[in-house]
XYZ file of C-alpha atoms in Angstrom:
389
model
C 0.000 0.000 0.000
C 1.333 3.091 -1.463
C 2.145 5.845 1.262
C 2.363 9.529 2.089
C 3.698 12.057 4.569
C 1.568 15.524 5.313
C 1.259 18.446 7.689
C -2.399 18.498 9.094
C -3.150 21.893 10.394
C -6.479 23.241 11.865
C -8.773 25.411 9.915
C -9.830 28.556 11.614
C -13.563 28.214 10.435
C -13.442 24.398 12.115
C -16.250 24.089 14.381
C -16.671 20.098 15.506
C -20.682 20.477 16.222
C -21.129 22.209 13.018
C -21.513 19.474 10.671
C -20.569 21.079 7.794
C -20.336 18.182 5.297
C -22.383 14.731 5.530
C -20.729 11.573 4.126
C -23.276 9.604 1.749
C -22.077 5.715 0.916
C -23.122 5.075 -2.633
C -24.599 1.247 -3.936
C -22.504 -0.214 -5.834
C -25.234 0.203 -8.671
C -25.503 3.863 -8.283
C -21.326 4.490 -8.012
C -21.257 2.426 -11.004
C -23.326 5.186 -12.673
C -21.066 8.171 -11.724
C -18.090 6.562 -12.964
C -19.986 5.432 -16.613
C -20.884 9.039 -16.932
C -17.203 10.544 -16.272
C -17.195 11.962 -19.869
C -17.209 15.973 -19.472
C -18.672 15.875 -23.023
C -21.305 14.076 -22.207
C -23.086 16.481 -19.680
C -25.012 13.969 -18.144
C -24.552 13.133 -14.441
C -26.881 10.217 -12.561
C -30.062 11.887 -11.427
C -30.398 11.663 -7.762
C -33.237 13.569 -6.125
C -33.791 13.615 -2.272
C -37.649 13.859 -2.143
C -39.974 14.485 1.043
C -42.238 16.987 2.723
C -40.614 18.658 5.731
C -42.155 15.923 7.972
C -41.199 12.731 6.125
C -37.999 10.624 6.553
C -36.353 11.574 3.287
C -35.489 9.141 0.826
C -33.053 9.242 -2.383
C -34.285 8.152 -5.399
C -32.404 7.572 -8.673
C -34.958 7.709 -12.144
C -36.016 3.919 -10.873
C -35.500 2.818 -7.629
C -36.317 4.324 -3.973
C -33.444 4.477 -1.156
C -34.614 5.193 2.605
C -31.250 7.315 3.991
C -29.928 5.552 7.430
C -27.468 7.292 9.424
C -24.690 5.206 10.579
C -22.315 5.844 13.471
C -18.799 5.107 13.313
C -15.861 4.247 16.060
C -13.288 6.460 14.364
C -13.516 10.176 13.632
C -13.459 10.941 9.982
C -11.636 14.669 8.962
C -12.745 16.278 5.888
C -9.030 17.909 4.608
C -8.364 19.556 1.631
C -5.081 20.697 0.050
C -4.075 24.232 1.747
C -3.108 26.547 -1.350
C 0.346 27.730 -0.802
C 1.651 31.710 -1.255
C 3.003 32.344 -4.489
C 6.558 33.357 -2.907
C 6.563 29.764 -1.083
C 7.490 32.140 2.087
C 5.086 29.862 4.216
C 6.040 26.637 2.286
C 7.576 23.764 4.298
C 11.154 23.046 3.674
C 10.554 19.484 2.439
C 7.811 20.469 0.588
C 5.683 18.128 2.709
C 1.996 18.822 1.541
C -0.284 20.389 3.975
C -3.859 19.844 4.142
C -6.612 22.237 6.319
C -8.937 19.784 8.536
C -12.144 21.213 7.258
C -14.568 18.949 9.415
C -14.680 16.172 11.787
C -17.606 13.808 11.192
C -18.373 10.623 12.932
C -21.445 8.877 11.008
C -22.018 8.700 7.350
C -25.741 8.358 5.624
C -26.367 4.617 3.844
C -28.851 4.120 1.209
C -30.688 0.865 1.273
C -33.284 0.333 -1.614
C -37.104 0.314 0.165
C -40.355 0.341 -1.519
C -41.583 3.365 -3.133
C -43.749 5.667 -0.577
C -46.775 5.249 -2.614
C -49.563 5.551 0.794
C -50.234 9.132 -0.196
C -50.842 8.856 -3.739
C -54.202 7.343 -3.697
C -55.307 10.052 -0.738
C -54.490 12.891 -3.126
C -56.094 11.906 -6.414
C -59.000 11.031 -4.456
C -59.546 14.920 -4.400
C -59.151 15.488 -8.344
C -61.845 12.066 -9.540
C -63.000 12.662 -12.822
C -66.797 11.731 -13.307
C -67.335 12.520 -17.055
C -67.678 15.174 -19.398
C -71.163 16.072 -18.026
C -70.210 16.872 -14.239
C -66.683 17.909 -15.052
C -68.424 20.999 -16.809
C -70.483 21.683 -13.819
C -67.121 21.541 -11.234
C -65.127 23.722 -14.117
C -68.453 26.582 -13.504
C -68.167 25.966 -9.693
C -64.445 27.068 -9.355
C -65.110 29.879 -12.056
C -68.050 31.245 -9.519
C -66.078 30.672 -6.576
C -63.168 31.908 -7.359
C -61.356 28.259 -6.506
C -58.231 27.049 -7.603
C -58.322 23.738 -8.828
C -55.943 20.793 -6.856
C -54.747 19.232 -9.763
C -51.434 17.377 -10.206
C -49.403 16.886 -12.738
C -46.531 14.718 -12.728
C -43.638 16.990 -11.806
C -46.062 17.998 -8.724
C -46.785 14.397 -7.925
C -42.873 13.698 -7.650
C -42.725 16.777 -5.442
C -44.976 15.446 -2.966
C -44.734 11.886 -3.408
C -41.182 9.598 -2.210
C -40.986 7.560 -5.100
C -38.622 7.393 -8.622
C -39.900 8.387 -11.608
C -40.275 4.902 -12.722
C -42.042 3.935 -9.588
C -44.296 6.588 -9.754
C -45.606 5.727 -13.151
C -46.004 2.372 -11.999
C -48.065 3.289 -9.273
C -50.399 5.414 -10.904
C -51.012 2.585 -13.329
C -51.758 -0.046 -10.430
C -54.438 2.959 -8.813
C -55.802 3.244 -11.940
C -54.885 6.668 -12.643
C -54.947 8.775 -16.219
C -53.272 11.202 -17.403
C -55.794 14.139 -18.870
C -54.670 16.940 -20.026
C -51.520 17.184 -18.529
C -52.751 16.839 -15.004
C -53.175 12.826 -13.279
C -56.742 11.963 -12.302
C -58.997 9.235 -10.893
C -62.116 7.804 -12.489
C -65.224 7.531 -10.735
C -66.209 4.586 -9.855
C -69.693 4.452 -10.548
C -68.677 6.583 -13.942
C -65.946 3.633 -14.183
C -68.853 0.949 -14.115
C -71.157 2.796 -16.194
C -68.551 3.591 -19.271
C -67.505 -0.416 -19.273
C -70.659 -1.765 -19.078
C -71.923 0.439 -22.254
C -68.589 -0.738 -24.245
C -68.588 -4.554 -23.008
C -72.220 -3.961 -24.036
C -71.355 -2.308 -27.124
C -68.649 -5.010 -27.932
C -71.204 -7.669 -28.217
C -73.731 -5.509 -30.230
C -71.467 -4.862 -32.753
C -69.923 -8.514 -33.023
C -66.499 -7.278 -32.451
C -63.496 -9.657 -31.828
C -62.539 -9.487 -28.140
C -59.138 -10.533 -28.439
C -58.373 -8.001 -30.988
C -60.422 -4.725 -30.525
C -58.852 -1.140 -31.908
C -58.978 1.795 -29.922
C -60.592 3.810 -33.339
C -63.581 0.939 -33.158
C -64.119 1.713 -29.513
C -63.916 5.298 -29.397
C -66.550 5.304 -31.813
C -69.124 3.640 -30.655
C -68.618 5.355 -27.560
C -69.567 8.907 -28.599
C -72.916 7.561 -28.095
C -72.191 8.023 -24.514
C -70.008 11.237 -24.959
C -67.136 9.425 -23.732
C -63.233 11.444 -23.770
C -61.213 9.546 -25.938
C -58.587 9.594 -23.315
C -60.917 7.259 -21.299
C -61.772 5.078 -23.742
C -57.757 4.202 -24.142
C -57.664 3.983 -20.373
C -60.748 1.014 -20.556
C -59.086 -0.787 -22.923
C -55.469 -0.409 -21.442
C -57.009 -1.162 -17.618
C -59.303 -4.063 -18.879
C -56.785 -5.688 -21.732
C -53.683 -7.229 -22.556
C -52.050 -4.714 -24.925
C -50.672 -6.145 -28.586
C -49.037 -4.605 -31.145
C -50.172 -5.872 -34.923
C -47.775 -5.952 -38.022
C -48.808 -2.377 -39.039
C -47.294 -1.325 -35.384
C -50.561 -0.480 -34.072
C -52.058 -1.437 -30.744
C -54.685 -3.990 -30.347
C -56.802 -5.352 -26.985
C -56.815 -8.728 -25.974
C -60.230 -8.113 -23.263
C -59.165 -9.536 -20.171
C -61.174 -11.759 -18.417
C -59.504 -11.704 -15.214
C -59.453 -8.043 -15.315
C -63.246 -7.727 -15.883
C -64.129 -10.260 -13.380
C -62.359 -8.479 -11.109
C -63.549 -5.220 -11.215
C -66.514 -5.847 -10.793
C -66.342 -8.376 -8.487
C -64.229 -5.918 -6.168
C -67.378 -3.098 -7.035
C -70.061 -5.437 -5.381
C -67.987 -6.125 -2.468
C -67.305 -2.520 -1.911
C -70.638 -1.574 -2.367
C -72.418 -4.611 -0.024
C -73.962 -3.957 3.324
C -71.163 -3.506 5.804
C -69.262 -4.715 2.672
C -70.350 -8.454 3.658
C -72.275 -10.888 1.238
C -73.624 -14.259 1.754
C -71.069 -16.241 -0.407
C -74.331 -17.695 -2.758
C -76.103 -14.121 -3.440
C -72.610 -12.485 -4.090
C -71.955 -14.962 -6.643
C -75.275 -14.884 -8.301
C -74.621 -11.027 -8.545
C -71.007 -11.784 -10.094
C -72.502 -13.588 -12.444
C -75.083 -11.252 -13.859
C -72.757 -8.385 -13.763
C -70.441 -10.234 -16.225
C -70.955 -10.342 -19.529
C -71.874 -14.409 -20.091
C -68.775 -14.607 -23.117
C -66.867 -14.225 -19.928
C -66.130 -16.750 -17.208
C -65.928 -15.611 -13.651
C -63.762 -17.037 -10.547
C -62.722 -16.438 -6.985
C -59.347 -16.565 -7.920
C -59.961 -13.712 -9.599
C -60.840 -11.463 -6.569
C -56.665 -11.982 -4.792
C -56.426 -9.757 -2.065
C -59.846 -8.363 -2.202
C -61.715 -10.649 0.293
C -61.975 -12.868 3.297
C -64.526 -15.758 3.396
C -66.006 -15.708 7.081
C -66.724 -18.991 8.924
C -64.463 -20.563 6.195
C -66.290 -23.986 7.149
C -69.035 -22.833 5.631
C -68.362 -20.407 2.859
C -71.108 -18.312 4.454
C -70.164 -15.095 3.510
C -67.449 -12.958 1.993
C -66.387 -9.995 3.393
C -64.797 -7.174 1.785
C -60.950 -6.929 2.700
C -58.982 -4.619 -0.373
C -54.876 -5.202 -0.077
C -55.138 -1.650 -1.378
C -56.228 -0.156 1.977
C -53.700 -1.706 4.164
C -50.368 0.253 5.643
C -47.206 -0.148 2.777
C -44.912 -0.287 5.755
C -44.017 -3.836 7.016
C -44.585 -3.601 10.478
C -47.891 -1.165 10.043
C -49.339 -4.101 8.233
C -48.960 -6.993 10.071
C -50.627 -5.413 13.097
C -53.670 -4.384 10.608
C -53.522 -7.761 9.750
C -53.323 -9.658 12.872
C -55.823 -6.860 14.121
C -58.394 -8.387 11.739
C -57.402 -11.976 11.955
C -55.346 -13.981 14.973
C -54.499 -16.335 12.201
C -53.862 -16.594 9.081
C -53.053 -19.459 6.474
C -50.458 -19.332 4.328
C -52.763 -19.034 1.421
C -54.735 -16.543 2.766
C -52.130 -14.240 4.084
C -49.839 -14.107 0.811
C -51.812 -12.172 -1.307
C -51.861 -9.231 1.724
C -47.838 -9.026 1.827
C -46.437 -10.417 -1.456
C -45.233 -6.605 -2.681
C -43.268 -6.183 0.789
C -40.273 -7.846 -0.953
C -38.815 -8.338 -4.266
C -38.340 -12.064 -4.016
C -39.470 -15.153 -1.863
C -36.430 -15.561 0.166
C -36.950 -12.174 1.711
C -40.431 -12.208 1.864
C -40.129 -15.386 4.394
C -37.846 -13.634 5.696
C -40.209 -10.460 6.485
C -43.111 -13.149 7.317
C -41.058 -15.017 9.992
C -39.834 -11.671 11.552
C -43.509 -10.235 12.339
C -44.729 -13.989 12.397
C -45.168 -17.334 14.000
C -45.356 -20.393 11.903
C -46.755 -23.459 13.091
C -48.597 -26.486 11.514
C -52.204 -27.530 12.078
C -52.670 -30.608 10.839
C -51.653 -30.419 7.031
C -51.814 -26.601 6.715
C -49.454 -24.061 7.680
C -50.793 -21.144 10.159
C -49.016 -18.009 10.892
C -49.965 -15.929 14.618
C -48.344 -12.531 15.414
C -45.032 -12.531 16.978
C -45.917 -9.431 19.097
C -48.895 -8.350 21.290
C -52.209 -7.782 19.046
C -54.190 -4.592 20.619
């Protein structure tokens, strides 16, 4: 190991409780990005953007991936020294021309990035303000702010990633899973009942018209929704939300409907919209059914995460139970989940935590830290490791 004398002298401006500088300890993956982009010419640089409110933890993010910021104490005091510049006369210069560096700063922790999931729990909360129910009632709010004199909370996506702790990457991913659109310019929700309403007429539509289900064009679509006045902006959001997405030889994009999607919505709009969002298990199903277009076939398996079957010996009812609703941190949503249920089967409880980790080796991980497994006959049960309230 290659070595060096120096003189280490004091600066005057040092003041140890200052904390002038803070020490950040780069992933390899995102070091590996400042030293690809060394070319001056280039003029890029890897984008890192601290994002937070005042009151949040704040969290790094690179264009795709989210980094919570730990700080880390150390044994060892770290100085912060740079090279003193010497007089031009050398009057002050050592005689051996030993360099001398000026202790800046003494630091003894550094700040670690660790990649987390994206902090998504807000996003739904502040659409929720800007829902879009068609062309109709979007008129009427557009006259109420002009009479009131109210600005409109609208967010586009530069504002989202100003309020929200994700990447850019993350975010767009997010709004796609909330079903979110984009309409001019600014990100908003669909009503549900509008939702309902504008599917219905096109499923409905679909099978007037004797179109092919695995490949409908958006053009077809958007036409024979004008009959219902429908923005063609949310007739390519239908058929992106509610399809598998192809691409024909000419390049353009056709829409495989999606069973499971269909099914789903509007098996997850009955549930919501049950007494005390519990059904008996028999009249839930006949409902299913006859909200479903018959061409399409219709299964639990299609409701994941959505619901819990009560008095499971039974099948008496289902209740009501969206993944959607529960905490994003780990430990917020065990509790939630061991609030509702002392125990859970392994089946049951993996559709509620399967996004807490990227792969199944941590996710066990994550279940056996907040969870007890044990065996009950055949099946695997899982009680909380901590005191339920």
């Amino acid at each position: 190991m290659a070595t060096f004398e120096a003189d280490l002298i004091f600066s005057d401006s040092l003041n140890s409780d200052a904390n002038r500088y803070t020490l950040i300890e780069l992933p390899l993956e995102i070091a590996a990005q400042f030293a690809d982009s060394s070319d001056e010419t280039s003029g890029e640089r890897p984008g890192l953007v601290i994002r937070g409110l005042e009151t949040d933890e704040a969290v790094i993010c690179t264009p795709s991936t989210t980094y919570a910021v730990r700080s880390v104490q150390t044994s060892n005091t770290m100085l912060i020294v740079r090279p003193q510049e010497q007089e031009d006369n050398g009057a002050d210069r050592m005689v051996d021309d030993t360099t001398v560096y000026t202790i800046e700063d003494c630091v003894s922790a550094y700040q670690e990035l660790t990649p987390c999931q994206p902090r998504l729990d807000r996003l739904r909360h502040i659409l929720e303000g800007t829902t879009y129910r068609g062309p109709v009632e979007e008129a009427r709010t557009v006259f109420r702010r002009i009479r009131d004199n109210a600005e409109a909370e609208l967010y586009s996506t530069e504002r989202l990633l100003n309020t929200v702790q994700t990447s850019d990457a993350e975010l767009l991913e997010g709004l796609k899973a909330i079903g979110a659109l984009e309409i001019e310019g600014v990100w908003r929700l669909l009503d549900a009942a509008y939702l309902e309403e504008a599917l219905k007429f096109l499923l409905a539509s679909i099978i007037v018209e004797d179109m092919p289900m695995d490949r409908l064009r958006a053009s077809e679509c958007i036409v024979v929704m004008e009959e219902m006045d429908t923005p063609d902006a949310v007739v390519r959001h239908i058929l992106e939300q509610f399809s598998d997405v192809r691409t024909d030889v000419a390049g353009e994009p056709t829409y495989n409907l999606s069973e499971k999607k269909v099914g789903r919505f509007f098996g997850e709009q009955l549930l919501a919209n049950a007494e005390h969002r519990q059904t008996p298990m028999h009249a839930f199903l006949k409902s299913w059914r006859e909200a479903v277009p018959e061409a399409l076939s219709i299964d639990l398996t299609m409701l994941e995460g959505l619901y819990l079957i009560q008095d499971a010996s039974t099948g008496a009812a289902i209740q009501y139970f969206p993944k959607a609703q529960l905490p994003l941190d780990s430990k917020a949503r065990f509790e939630t989940l061991f609030q509702t249920r002392k125990k859970w089967t392994h089946g049951d409880i993996l559709p509620y935590i399967s996004d807490l980790a990227p792969s199944t080796k941590k996710l066990d991980a994550i279940l056996l830290k907040y969870a007890r497994m044990s065996r009950v006959g055949q099946q695997v049960v899982y009680t909380s490791r901590y005191a339920v309230k």
